[in-house]
Amino acid sequence: MPNPEADHARALDVSTRERSGGDRRQGSRRKHGRHHVVWTLLAAPAVAWVINLSRHGAAVAEDAVNPSGALSAFLLIFALLATPLRRVWPQAGVARWLLRNRRYLGVAGFGYALLHTLFYVVDAGSAGRVIADLPRLDIWTGWVSLMILVPLAATSSGAAVRRLGRWWKPLQRWTYAAALLGLLHALSLNEWEDPVEPLVVAAPLIALQVWRVLGHRRRPRAP
């Protein structure tokens, strides 16, 4: 015999699952929408530079070398700020935002480092000039920093995180070495004549890392 109560319960269960699935899909769409906005904003300067480079050639490359390198440094610094900022001010909105988007900031920082390198090579004008510049401190530090970033960017996806398991975090910590070399690269440009700007850019990360270390040392040990 038909059981109205059981039928009603099954209908409610189906309705609940459908609403839950709809909520998940809607949440996923909102999340993807936010990611698209972030990627659009991050990519906008690169698109403008590449279009200008294709239209005007080496003259654009010369003008874009320093800004593209500075933007790469900014993005990498912001990506590295996420964890220490969360530990110092865990409820700060900016800390949560950086934590949600640090992967995108890091990948974009690598992308602008590549673009910075492309502009440098185009501005140099020949492979011979690029090779001749390699022994310079301000040049080889940039190349080594870029080479460190390559495997980090290549393993930034969720699939790579799952595949590498516990080895993923130690690998990603090499970002600090890349950032340090990038700072040395920027400081040694123009024979150390204008070190203020690179130090100002790196100052928040340095300050937060020092704060983390001092806070960890002062934390009382469990009895």
Short mmCIF file of C-alpha atoms in Angstrom, two decimals:
data_model
loop_
_atom_site.label_atom_id
_atom_site.label_comp_id
_atom_site.label_asym_id
_atom_site.label_seq_id
_atom_site.Cartn_x
_atom_site.Cartn_y
_atom_site.Cartn_z
CA MET A 1 0.00 0.00 0.00
CA PRO A 2 1.12 3.56 -0.61
CA ASN A 3 2.74 5.23 2.38
CA PRO A 4 2.08 8.99 2.20
CA GLU A 5 4.46 9.77 5.06
CA ALA A 6 7.33 7.84 3.46
CA ASP A 7 6.63 9.42 0.08
CA HIS A 8 6.61 12.87 1.67
CA ALA A 9 9.91 12.13 3.48
CA ARG A 10 11.56 10.97 0.24
CA ALA A 11 10.29 14.07 -1.56
CA LEU A 12 11.73 16.28 1.17
CA ASP A 13 15.05 14.42 0.98
CA VAL A 14 15.23 14.85 -2.79
CA SER A 15 14.32 18.53 -2.47
CA THR A 16 17.00 19.04 0.18
CA ARG A 17 19.65 17.36 -1.98
CA GLU A 18 18.65 19.44 -4.98
CA ARG A 19 18.87 22.67 -2.96
CA SER A 20 22.20 21.61 -1.53
CA GLY A 21 23.52 20.79 -4.99
CA GLY A 22 22.20 24.10 -6.31
CA ASP A 23 23.87 25.99 -3.47
CA ARG A 24 27.18 24.24 -4.18
CA ARG A 25 26.94 25.03 -7.90
CA GLN A 26 26.06 28.64 -7.16
CA GLY A 27 28.95 28.91 -4.69
CA SER A 28 31.29 27.37 -7.26
CA ARG A 29 30.13 29.86 -9.90
CA ARG A 30 30.71 32.78 -7.53
CA LYS A 31 34.16 31.44 -6.67
CA HIS A 32 35.10 31.05 -10.34
CA GLY A 33 33.72 34.52 -11.01
CA ARG A 34 35.98 36.02 -8.33
CA HIS A 35 38.96 34.14 -9.73
CA HIS A 36 38.26 35.47 -13.20
CA VAL A 37 38.18 39.02 -11.84
CA VAL A 38 41.51 38.49 -10.03
CA TRP A 39 43.13 36.98 -13.13
CA THR A 40 41.82 39.81 -15.33
CA LEU A 41 43.27 42.45 -13.03
CA LEU A 42 46.60 40.63 -12.75
CA ALA A 43 46.88 40.10 -16.51
CA ALA A 44 45.89 43.62 -17.62
CA PRO A 45 49.38 45.23 -17.47
CA ALA A 46 50.94 42.25 -19.28
CA VAL A 47 48.38 42.45 -22.09
CA ALA A 48 49.02 46.18 -22.52
CA TRP A 49 52.81 45.70 -22.56
CA VAL A 50 52.71 42.82 -25.04
CA ILE A 51 50.42 44.77 -27.39
CA ASN A 52 52.75 47.78 -27.25
CA LEU A 53 55.77 45.55 -27.77
CA SER A 54 54.24 44.00 -30.88
CA ARG A 55 53.44 47.45 -32.26
CA HIS A 56 56.51 49.48 -31.30
CA GLY A 57 59.31 46.94 -30.75
CA ALA A 58 62.48 47.48 -28.73
CA ALA A 59 61.61 51.01 -27.62
CA VAL A 60 58.78 49.63 -25.48
CA ALA A 61 61.05 46.89 -24.11
CA GLU A 62 63.54 49.43 -22.81
CA ASP A 63 60.81 51.39 -21.02
CA ALA A 64 59.08 48.28 -19.62
CA VAL A 65 62.10 46.40 -18.18
CA ASN A 66 62.09 48.11 -14.79
CA PRO A 67 58.28 48.39 -14.28
CA SER A 68 57.73 44.72 -15.16
CA GLY A 69 60.46 43.65 -12.75
CA ALA A 70 59.03 45.85 -10.00
CA LEU A 71 55.53 44.43 -10.56
CA SER A 72 56.90 40.89 -10.38
CA ALA A 73 58.58 41.73 -7.07
CA PHE A 74 55.40 43.31 -5.67
CA LEU A 75 53.30 40.25 -6.52
CA LEU A 76 55.79 37.78 -5.07
CA ILE A 77 56.10 39.84 -1.89
CA PHE A 78 52.30 39.95 -1.52
CA ALA A 79 52.12 36.17 -2.02
CA LEU A 80 54.77 35.63 0.65
CA LEU A 81 53.04 38.04 3.05
CA ALA A 82 49.95 35.81 3.31
CA THR A 83 51.21 33.33 5.92
CA PRO A 84 53.09 35.68 8.31
CA LEU A 85 50.31 38.27 8.10
CA ARG A 86 47.71 35.62 8.96
CA ARG A 87 49.72 34.56 12.01
CA VAL A 88 50.25 38.13 13.22
CA TRP A 89 46.71 39.40 12.45
CA PRO A 90 44.58 36.27 11.86
CA GLN A 91 41.27 38.18 11.65
CA ALA A 92 42.44 40.87 9.23
CA GLY A 93 40.50 40.90 5.97
CA VAL A 94 43.63 41.59 3.93
CA ALA A 95 45.32 38.51 5.45
CA ARG A 96 42.38 36.28 4.47
CA TRP A 97 42.29 37.77 0.97
CA LEU A 98 46.01 37.22 0.45
CA LEU A 99 45.71 33.66 1.73
CA ARG A 100 42.88 32.87 -0.71
CA ASN A 101 44.71 34.41 -3.66
CA ARG A 102 48.38 33.77 -2.92
CA ARG A 103 48.63 31.06 -5.58
CA TYR A 104 47.40 33.49 -8.22
CA LEU A 105 49.71 36.23 -6.98
CA GLY A 106 52.70 33.88 -7.02
CA VAL A 107 51.99 32.57 -10.52
CA ALA A 108 51.40 36.11 -11.78
CA GLY A 109 54.67 37.19 -10.16
CA PHE A 110 56.45 34.43 -12.07
CA GLY A 111 54.68 35.50 -15.27
CA TYR A 112 55.87 39.07 -14.87
CA ALA A 113 59.38 37.83 -14.09
CA LEU A 114 59.29 36.03 -17.46
CA LEU A 115 58.00 39.18 -19.14
CA HIS A 116 60.71 41.22 -17.41
CA THR A 117 63.30 38.78 -18.79
CA LEU A 118 61.80 39.01 -22.28
CA PHE A 119 61.98 42.80 -22.20
CA TYR A 120 65.61 42.63 -21.03
CA VAL A 121 66.58 40.24 -23.84
CA VAL A 122 64.78 42.34 -26.47
CA ASP A 123 66.41 45.51 -25.12
CA ALA A 124 69.85 43.84 -25.09
CA GLY A 125 69.48 43.25 -28.82
CA SER A 126 71.58 40.09 -29.18
CA ALA A 127 72.40 36.79 -27.51
CA GLY A 128 76.04 37.85 -27.33
CA ARG A 129 75.18 40.87 -25.22
CA VAL A 130 73.03 38.76 -22.91
CA ILE A 131 75.85 36.21 -22.43
CA ALA A 132 78.42 38.96 -21.89
CA ASP A 133 76.27 40.41 -19.09
CA LEU A 134 75.94 37.12 -17.19
CA PRO A 135 78.93 37.59 -14.80
CA ARG A 136 77.42 40.82 -13.46
CA LEU A 137 75.89 40.51 -9.99
CA ASP A 138 72.76 42.39 -11.00
CA ILE A 139 72.23 40.02 -13.94
CA TRP A 140 73.05 36.50 -12.73
CA THR A 141 71.04 36.99 -9.53
CA GLY A 142 67.99 37.73 -11.68
CA TRP A 143 68.53 34.65 -13.84
CA VAL A 144 69.00 32.35 -10.83
CA SER A 145 65.90 33.79 -9.16
CA LEU A 146 63.91 33.11 -12.33
CA MET A 147 65.20 29.52 -12.57
CA ILE A 148 64.13 28.87 -8.98
CA LEU A 149 60.65 30.16 -9.75
CA VAL A 150 60.17 27.84 -12.76
CA PRO A 151 59.59 24.58 -10.80
CA LEU A 152 57.60 26.46 -8.16
CA ALA A 153 55.18 27.81 -10.75
CA ALA A 154 55.03 24.42 -12.48
CA THR A 155 53.95 22.73 -9.23
CA SER A 156 51.44 25.37 -8.09
CA SER A 157 48.33 23.51 -9.25
CA GLY A 158 46.08 21.46 -6.99
CA ALA A 159 47.06 18.29 -8.84
CA ALA A 160 50.75 18.99 -8.15
CA VAL A 161 50.00 19.59 -4.46
CA ARG A 162 48.31 16.20 -4.22
CA ARG A 163 51.03 14.44 -6.21
CA LEU A 164 53.93 15.89 -4.20
CA GLY A 165 52.24 15.46 -0.83
CA ARG A 166 54.46 16.45 2.08
CA TRP A 167 57.24 17.51 -0.29
CA TRP A 168 55.20 20.36 -1.74
CA LYS A 169 55.66 22.83 1.13
CA PRO A 170 59.47 22.40 1.40
CA LEU A 171 59.68 22.95 -2.37
CA GLN A 172 57.55 26.09 -2.21
CA ARG A 173 59.75 27.54 0.54
CA TRP A 174 62.36 28.11 -2.15
CA THR A 175 60.24 31.15 -3.02
CA TYR A 176 62.06 32.92 -0.20
CA ALA A 177 65.41 32.22 -1.87
CA ALA A 178 64.04 33.53 -5.15
CA ALA A 179 62.77 36.67 -3.40
CA LEU A 180 66.12 37.21 -1.67
CA LEU A 181 67.98 36.89 -4.97
CA GLY A 182 65.44 39.20 -6.57
CA LEU A 183 66.10 41.77 -3.84
CA LEU A 184 69.86 41.45 -4.41
CA HIS A 185 69.22 41.79 -8.16
CA ALA A 186 67.30 45.03 -7.61
CA LEU A 187 69.77 46.44 -5.06
CA SER A 188 72.79 45.86 -7.27
CA LEU A 189 71.26 47.56 -10.32
CA ASN A 190 72.89 50.87 -11.23
CA GLU A 191 75.86 49.99 -8.99
CA TRP A 192 73.85 50.23 -5.73
CA GLU A 193 73.03 53.89 -6.36
CA ASP A 194 69.30 53.70 -5.54
CA PRO A 195 68.68 50.98 -2.92
CA VAL A 196 65.72 52.72 -1.26
CA GLU A 197 62.91 51.46 -3.52
CA PRO A 198 63.80 47.73 -3.34
CA LEU A 199 64.19 47.93 0.43
CA VAL A 200 60.84 49.70 0.82
CA VAL A 201 59.15 46.98 -1.28
CA ALA A 202 60.73 44.19 0.77
CA ALA A 203 60.35 45.91 4.16
CA PRO A 204 56.86 44.54 5.08
CA LEU A 205 57.94 40.95 4.45
CA ILE A 206 61.20 41.40 6.36
CA ALA A 207 59.39 43.03 9.30
CA LEU A 208 56.73 40.31 9.51
CA GLN A 209 59.29 37.52 9.31
CA VAL A 210 61.33 39.12 12.12
CA TRP A 211 58.12 39.48 14.14
CA ARG A 212 57.29 35.81 13.58
CA VAL A 213 60.76 34.67 14.69
CA LEU A 214 60.79 36.89 17.80
CA GLY A 215 57.24 35.89 18.70
CA HIS A 216 58.08 32.19 18.36
CA ARG A 217 61.13 32.59 20.61
CA ARG A 218 59.18 34.46 23.27
CA ARG A 219 56.32 31.95 23.32
CA PRO A 220 56.44 30.01 26.62
CA ARG A 221 57.17 26.33 26.35
CA ALA A 222 54.58 23.83 27.50
CA PRO A 223 55.45 22.27 30.90
#
